[in-house]
Amino acid sequence: MIARTERKWTMVVDLDKCTGCEACVVACHAENNVPIVSQEQVVRGRAMHWIHIERYWEGEYPNVRARFIPLLCQQCQRAPCEPVCPVYATLHSEQENLNLQIYNRCVGTRYCQNNDPYKVRFFNFFDPVFDEPLNEQLNPDVTVRSAGVMEKCTFCVQRIRRAEERALVEGRALQDGEVVPACVETCPPSALVFGDLLDASSAVAQLLQNNQRAFRLLGHLGTEPSIYYLKGGTSRVGA
Amino acid sequence: MGIGPMRIGRRTFLQIGAASIAGAVLAGCEHPRRWVHLEPYVRPPEEQLAGVATWYASTCRQCPAGCGIVVRIMNGRALKIEGNPEHPLNRGKLCARGQAGLQLLYNPDRLSGPVQQEQVGGQGRGSRRFSPLSWDAALNALYSKLQAAGSRFAIWAGSNTSGHLVDLFQRFAQAAGAPAPLFYDLYSALSGRRALREADRTLLGDEQLPAYDVGHADVVLSFGGNVLGTGLSTVRYGVEYGAFRGQPLGKRGYLVQIEPRMSITGAVADRWLPARPGSEARVAQALAWIIADQSLGSPDRAARARALVGETDVGQVAAESGLSVEDLERLARTFAAAERPLALPGGWVAGQPNGGEATTVIQALNLIAGMAGQPDGADWNPMTTSQDLPSSELVRPLTSSFSEVQDLVERMRAGEVQVLLVHGANPAFSLPDALGFADAVQHVPFVVSFSPLVDETALHADLILPDRTYLESWGYDVVSPNFGVPVVSSQQPVVTPVFDARSTADVLLTVARGIEPVSVALPWSDEVALLQDVIASLPAGAFGGSGRDVLWARFLQHGGWWPALSGIPSLATAPPALPGAPIQLAPTAAPSAQLAQEYPYHLYLYLSDLLSDGRGANQPWLQGTPDPMTTVSWQTWVELHPDTARELGVQEGDIVRLTSAHGELEAPAYLYPAIRPDTVAVPIGQGHTDGGRYARDRGANPMALLGAEADGSGDNLVWASGRVSVTRTGQRTALARFGNRVGVTEGFVNEAFPG
Amino acid sequence: MSVHRGDGLADGNPADGNPADQAPSEVTDQARQARARYLLLDERPMPDLVAQLLGPMQRAGPLYWLLFAVLGCMVLVAGGVWIYQMWWGIGITGLNRPVMWAVYIANFVYFIGIGVAGTFISAVLRVLRFQWRAPITRAAETLTVFALATSGLFPLIHLGRTWKFYWMLPYPNQRRLWPSYHSALLWDLTAILTYLTSSVLFAWLVMIPDLATVRDRIARGWRHRLMNVLALGWRGTEGEWSHLKTATTIFSLAIIPVMILMHSIVGWDFAMTIQAGWQSTVFGPYFVSGALLSGAAAVIIVLAVARKTLHLEYFLRAEHFDGMGRFLLVLSLAWAYFYFNDVLVPWYGQLPVDKTILQLFTSGRAAPLWSLMVFSNLVLPAATLWSRRVRTSIPAMVVISIFVNIGMYLERYLIVAVTLGRNELPFDWGAYVPHLPEILITVGAFSLIGFLFLVFVKLFPIIPIWEVREGQMKQGLRRIGRDLVPTRVDPD
């Protein structure tokens, strides 16, 4: 066991900047080998998007608004999905403060999804199909899951691990901004920011310091997510 | 013509090896620079380590913006595309379409090798029976047809073509005495590229595409354009929007979106104003007039307003648009009083019968605000004319006018075109049936497509010489609009070509050798030689270096050429001279009573945020990702206001038929709260009959509903003034939606958006 | 219940006074009525009783074989569908995100519920000395065992990777992991295995004297050999009877908390989550009461069917259905109380997601199912089971019991499949529709129970002969001074 520095990986989602463009959604599919399901399966509710944009309508025409909330696994510190798994397929990483998903252990009871209030877990109802040569694109750092296994966002743990290993090998500390999940990397308005909250100089720590816009989703449930949202707003001009 | 491999020199090997993967067979041509002797992977190139990725820079070609990308390669496979952090346009960010490029590279339905379409029972084209032939045979066939055709051939290319290929097309046509190539595809047409360029020519005397410094603006009025989804530079405007909302001291800008149906830009706007379709530019004119009339803002602004815009009856504009006079006045006051206001003309406005003028009026608001030519305003590209390009060898991407398109189709129909070459465009799918392309192409004896997959236009072709996809191609893109920093973005193959495809530029160069006048005009042995010549002609840029090889290597390595910070040309600070006569748009014509009766609804078409103009339909990531506003995937749908649906007795999922004067479309209804009740909206992108398994046989193509008229200036297709009637077909289908699957659309975490 | 203490009077009509004051013919009539009405007063010689049971055991008519074939086919079809599902994936069902549990888990809970009642009737009524339970117990215990076995299949069927189910069992493995006892599923597993084991042992234990009887009556053949093994050499000695009594008492007392805890644990599968509509502290007793209700009704149906097809009119009389009917009524009211509790509290709290679920049930898309459930579980029993006429009419009891079962199944379905469609984020709401695989497997499960019963009745006597005899003998016990003296009353 290599001694590791404790991290508190945190993401900040600025709801004021998200445009709903879904670059993050496609980037995640590409990075994490998340399958695309057919039209029929989408109709039957089996679509899998580890990060997706929830669009809520507000108001009545013509004063109607649409709001975008990017939703992904909240990596809760007191994750309700963890205690219910009978085989420890989902469990907490104390060192990284992440909610891990171990595909090989999963037997597919789907209990974790029931206890997930954010419903950000996705089940492989069938074996995923990657028509050749699309399978050439699959990321070798990430397991390709089979039918019967639950999956969810991991904060691109493969990128975290690679960066930590590289830093270890090079004998230096990890820099803020070295670990960037796929969604964060591609987001054009930079609505997503990622980093280690324990590092006081990191972008996330700076952003969250005394930030009155910060809140956590469904905070009343006590799940203590690692994702902080910054409230969006509306500019108004007077007469 | 004999083609044979030759060994490559070591020096040349290294310079190419530094830029592309070992073992890459770069082209089918015989120049000594190009062939790389295949090395076994036991001795990989020095920069390759098993299990460690290498990143190669290139340019994305999923839309014409020209964002720089870097591609992660491991063991010879392209795994992930990211934005190039060094690239001045997109600064490391990338949109959904850019991310999906890998699925074009590895698309299972790509052609491997040239094919010809078989004659089956007297039916040639459209038989969908393709028989393969060798590259030699195919090249020879093309060569002989072109030689026989002399000057009677035509080239139809997309406006997202690499600069060097644009150059080659133009030289080829000119040398052979043929008419100039056409550069026209639906994405550019619908984003109003041509109209914007022409508006600049009118107002400023130069014809660059304008770019808007939204990131530093305080008030932005966006007219009819989904800037953040499918505009001229989606990623960069996304970056700008992020800065717009995150300005210092808590300032977050004020964005107003004026469009009949809420796009994602409308969703994040502070106000969404559903003006009646066709009246958007009149609204701009009214705002300008209010500024002039009430002397709002600074005296300079009011003066410019008076000079630019003629008298306007604001009350009438209010009636035309459905907005209130108060709203118009408030907007005018806000715009005039702002420090850095911007007005963004969108593609929807350019698609109206007075599209060119309408765009000009909106652009005029920027002149009124004094933003033109200011460092933080509407930045005009300093590379205005060809002599202002950093090198005269560079060729900018072009967009032809719609009347040029009509001309070509006429010539085809008249039998004046013996050979038609189609590259990077799909007119059989993306142009209205009323244009008559499918009919006219029957009169062309020999049609050649360079499409990597069999698309609808290739179905009319006799011969397909599949081009490589952009991730396997060489090229460059003069980024346009370039937001104040001239950029020549580079393209290089990031993997060994997966399918047996050949670069069209190389095909042209090969074929040109045998045609007398042309071979002089196209003296290069292969495209890389051409590219290296172009790059060598560039002045010193941000990465320095001298000597052909070094410049070439750095060009590829960093993803392009751009000037050093000190070398960015300063922009004009003096306000440009204003045009002579004030602009005045005719009032928006109400439809005739008969028209309103027969086709009661405005038809609002929009480019899909994911599929764009249909070119994304063969990438399952784009098909399967939910549409941002409706969350539907894989389908076409018709958006109706819930009141409209109720009147028609239509429920969600009922298949409705839209009928226009030109055609019909059937698709399931979607109840959309943010659309005018007198308007129906349909996304563009589906309705393919070819294009691979993911694209084919799903949805419907709304271009069938449009006529093929040009606007007053002849530049733009009129696509934004359609009208339809809506009827129920009595059938139903399930909508493939990701969210709100039980039909509830309201209610969310209230704490997320207070106020 | 006074009748069962041996008063010999039917309707508790004390006005008749001292039998000695009545005319001999009246006494005879009353006695005859009593014998006709109450099994325990209607002694017959042992060989008669045995013959009544052994006869059907050894004969099988065409109806039997038809049922055998039909039910057997349905079980095989269900098995085939299960294999198909393992091959292709859970996707062939109607499950989706967010409804990840639906018919299979509803079946699991439902069949366990049925299983609970069997033991309740057997153990609790035994402990409380309700003598009328005598002929019912075996059918009830058998139903328990079969229902449990069937329900135990469903956690396997619903698994995404069924072939790895054994990872949930605690055994030393190469992963160096014990299964996680934080998870309610492991509590389920433990409780159910415990309960199943105890139920099987208990059922067997109390069957031993009858197995010996059959062994003795059928002197040769495979049946004899089978009984010989299973009867464990029972000879019916005083000592053996005494041991049996003690063992039965211990078992009865011990299995009651296991039963209550087990079904509470099944309820806690849901209550321990934070899913809206599931997180309710009343789920423990609520599920237990619901289980008893459905189980009691199921027992009634089984008894009625057995009575008709095996001609057990002697053993199973209106009085038993009357008793079960009263039991059913009490359980229905108990269930209604707990359900009211479960609904009242969130209704009062008015949290948005709770309101949504309540609205979905009472006036939304699930309203037809919910109304049928309330009707079947509360309205119908409460309206009808007050009446003795209804309770003693076997067809009426069967109809009511069927409705109760439908209602209880719907209750499980609503809790599992419909509630999961709602959560705190409306964007992610969904709905569930059962598809053909679930339907076929559910039908197969019911068929499996029926099939197992078909096999059982040909192997073992469905009525506990010795308990009936014992009950009948107890009717003749009189307290004289401090002693209990067995007496006999001759009718004529």
mmCIF file with all atom_site columns, C-alpha atoms in Angstrom, chain B residues 26-29 34 135 139 142 146 161-170 172 421 423 450 465-468 472-476 491 501-513 518 522-531:
data_model
loop_
_atom_site.group_PDB
_atom_site.id
_atom_site.type_symbol
_atom_site.label_atom_id
_atom_site.label_alt_id
_atom_site.label_comp_id
_atom_site.label_asym_id
_atom_site.label_entity_id
_atom_site.label_seq_id
_atom_site.pdbx_PDB_ins_code
_atom_site.Cartn_x
_atom_site.Cartn_y
_atom_site.Cartn_z
_atom_site.occupancy
_atom_site.B_iso_or_equiv
_atom_site.pdbx_formal_charge
_atom_site.auth_seq_id
_atom_site.auth_comp_id
_atom_site.auth_asym_id
_atom_site.auth_atom_id
_atom_site.pdbx_PDB_model_num
ATOM 1  C CA . LEU B 1 26  ? 0.210   9.146  -45.428 1.00 0.00 ? 26  LEU B CA 1
ATOM 2  C CA . ALA B 1 27  ? -0.944  9.210  -48.973 1.00 0.00 ? 27  ALA B CA 1
ATOM 3  C CA . GLY B 1 28  ? -1.096  7.119  -52.038 1.00 0.00 ? 28  GLY B CA 1
ATOM 4  C CA . CYS B 1 29  ? 1.312   9.336  -53.878 1.00 0.00 ? 29  CYS B CA 1
ATOM 5  C CA . ARG B 1 34  ? 5.441   11.072 -48.089 1.00 0.00 ? 34  ARG B CA 1
ATOM 6  C CA . TRP B 1 135 ? -7.741  3.366  -56.394 1.00 0.00 ? 135 TRP B CA 1
ATOM 7  C CA . LEU B 1 139 ? -8.390  7.716  -60.293 1.00 0.00 ? 139 LEU B CA 1
ATOM 8  C CA . LEU B 1 142 ? -12.013 10.389 -62.706 1.00 0.00 ? 142 LEU B CA 1
ATOM 9  C CA . LEU B 1 146 ? -12.431 15.307 -66.263 1.00 0.00 ? 146 LEU B CA 1
ATOM 10 C CA . THR B 1 161 ? -13.264 22.864 -46.286 1.00 0.00 ? 161 THR B CA 1
ATOM 11 C CA . SER B 1 162 ? -9.596  23.066 -45.435 1.00 0.00 ? 162 SER B CA 1
ATOM 12 C CA . GLY B 1 163 ? -7.915  26.131 -46.880 1.00 0.00 ? 163 GLY B CA 1
ATOM 13 C CA . HIS B 1 164 ? -5.551  24.157 -49.047 1.00 0.00 ? 164 HIS B CA 1
ATOM 14 C CA . LEU B 1 165 ? -8.353  22.221 -50.620 1.00 0.00 ? 165 LEU B CA 1
ATOM 15 C CA . VAL B 1 166 ? -10.307 25.409 -51.255 1.00 0.00 ? 166 VAL B CA 1
ATOM 16 C CA . ASP B 1 167 ? -7.205  26.674 -52.969 1.00 0.00 ? 167 ASP B CA 1
ATOM 17 C CA . LEU B 1 168 ? -6.845  23.535 -55.039 1.00 0.00 ? 168 LEU B CA 1
ATOM 18 C CA . PHE B 1 169 ? -10.505 23.539 -56.054 1.00 0.00 ? 169 PHE B CA 1
ATOM 19 C CA . GLN B 1 170 ? -10.285 27.150 -57.132 1.00 0.00 ? 170 GLN B CA 1
ATOM 20 C CA . PHE B 1 172 ? -8.318  23.540 -60.714 1.00 0.00 ? 172 PHE B CA 1
ATOM 21 C CA . LEU B 1 421 ? -17.637 16.772 -57.925 1.00 0.00 ? 421 LEU B CA 1
ATOM 22 C CA . HIS B 1 423 ? -17.090 17.287 -51.353 1.00 0.00 ? 423 HIS B CA 1
ATOM 23 C CA . PHE B 1 450 ? -15.847 12.330 -51.977 1.00 0.00 ? 450 PHE B CA 1
ATOM 24 C CA . LEU B 1 465 ? -13.708 8.315  -53.821 1.00 0.00 ? 465 LEU B CA 1
ATOM 25 C CA . PRO B 1 466 ? -13.989 8.428  -50.033 1.00 0.00 ? 466 PRO B CA 1
ATOM 26 C CA . ASP B 1 467 ? -12.066 11.246 -48.453 1.00 0.00 ? 467 ASP B CA 1
ATOM 27 C CA . ARG B 1 468 ? -10.473 10.768 -45.113 1.00 0.00 ? 468 ARG B CA 1
ATOM 28 C CA . GLU B 1 472 ? -6.886  11.513 -40.521 1.00 0.00 ? 472 GLU B CA 1
ATOM 29 C CA . SER B 1 473 ? -6.390  14.519 -42.742 1.00 0.00 ? 473 SER B CA 1
ATOM 30 C CA . TRP B 1 474 ? -3.869  17.247 -43.399 1.00 0.00 ? 474 TRP B CA 1
ATOM 31 C CA . GLY B 1 475 ? -4.966  20.818 -43.773 1.00 0.00 ? 475 GLY B CA 1
ATOM 32 C CA . TYR B 1 476 ? -5.319  24.217 -42.260 1.00 0.00 ? 476 TYR B CA 1
ATOM 33 C CA . GLN B 1 491 ? -4.744  19.708 -39.168 1.00 0.00 ? 491 GLN B CA 1
ATOM 34 C CA . ALA B 1 501 ? -9.658  6.377  -47.900 1.00 0.00 ? 501 ALA B CA 1
ATOM 35 C CA . ARG B 1 502 ? -7.591  8.974  -49.656 1.00 0.00 ? 502 ARG B CA 1
ATOM 36 C CA . SER B 1 503 ? -7.296  12.668 -49.202 1.00 0.00 ? 503 SER B CA 1
ATOM 37 C CA . THR B 1 504 ? -9.243  14.481 -51.873 1.00 0.00 ? 504 THR B CA 1
ATOM 38 C CA . ALA B 1 505 ? -6.458  16.999 -52.214 1.00 0.00 ? 505 ALA B CA 1
ATOM 39 C CA . ASP B 1 506 ? -4.070  14.234 -53.161 1.00 0.00 ? 506 ASP B CA 1
ATOM 40 C CA . VAL B 1 507 ? -6.615  12.784 -55.540 1.00 0.00 ? 507 VAL B CA 1
ATOM 41 C CA . LEU B 1 508 ? -6.918  16.157 -57.255 1.00 0.00 ? 508 LEU B CA 1
ATOM 42 C CA . LEU B 1 509 ? -3.198  16.610 -57.455 1.00 0.00 ? 509 LEU B CA 1
ATOM 43 C CA . THR B 1 510 ? -2.777  13.165 -58.950 1.00 0.00 ? 510 THR B CA 1
ATOM 44 C CA . VAL B 1 511 ? -5.499  13.670 -61.496 1.00 0.00 ? 511 VAL B CA 1
ATOM 45 C CA . ALA B 1 512 ? -4.274  17.173 -62.295 1.00 0.00 ? 512 ALA B CA 1
ATOM 46 C CA . ARG B 1 513 ? -0.952  15.884 -63.497 1.00 0.00 ? 513 ARG B CA 1
ATOM 47 C CA . VAL B 1 518 ? -4.280  22.274 -64.715 1.00 0.00 ? 518 VAL B CA 1
ATOM 48 C CA . LEU B 1 522 ? -1.229  22.586 -59.398 1.00 0.00 ? 522 LEU B CA 1
ATOM 49 C CA . PRO B 1 523 ? 2.451   21.826 -59.428 1.00 0.00 ? 523 PRO B CA 1
ATOM 50 C CA . TRP B 1 524 ? 2.655   20.066 -56.090 1.00 0.00 ? 524 TRP B CA 1
ATOM 51 C CA . SER B 1 525 ? 3.318   16.390 -55.824 1.00 0.00 ? 525 SER B CA 1
ATOM 52 C CA . ASP B 1 526 ? 1.022   15.950 -52.871 1.00 0.00 ? 526 ASP B CA 1
ATOM 53 C CA . GLU B 1 527 ? -0.899  17.990 -50.359 1.00 0.00 ? 527 GLU B CA 1
ATOM 54 C CA . VAL B 1 528 ? 1.791   17.975 -47.741 1.00 0.00 ? 528 VAL B CA 1
ATOM 55 C CA . ALA B 1 529 ? 4.147   19.678 -50.117 1.00 0.00 ? 529 ALA B CA 1
ATOM 56 C CA . LEU B 1 530 ? 1.509   22.329 -50.728 1.00 0.00 ? 530 LEU B CA 1
ATOM 57 C CA . LEU B 1 531 ? 0.901   22.759 -47.034 1.00 0.00 ? 531 LEU B CA 1
#
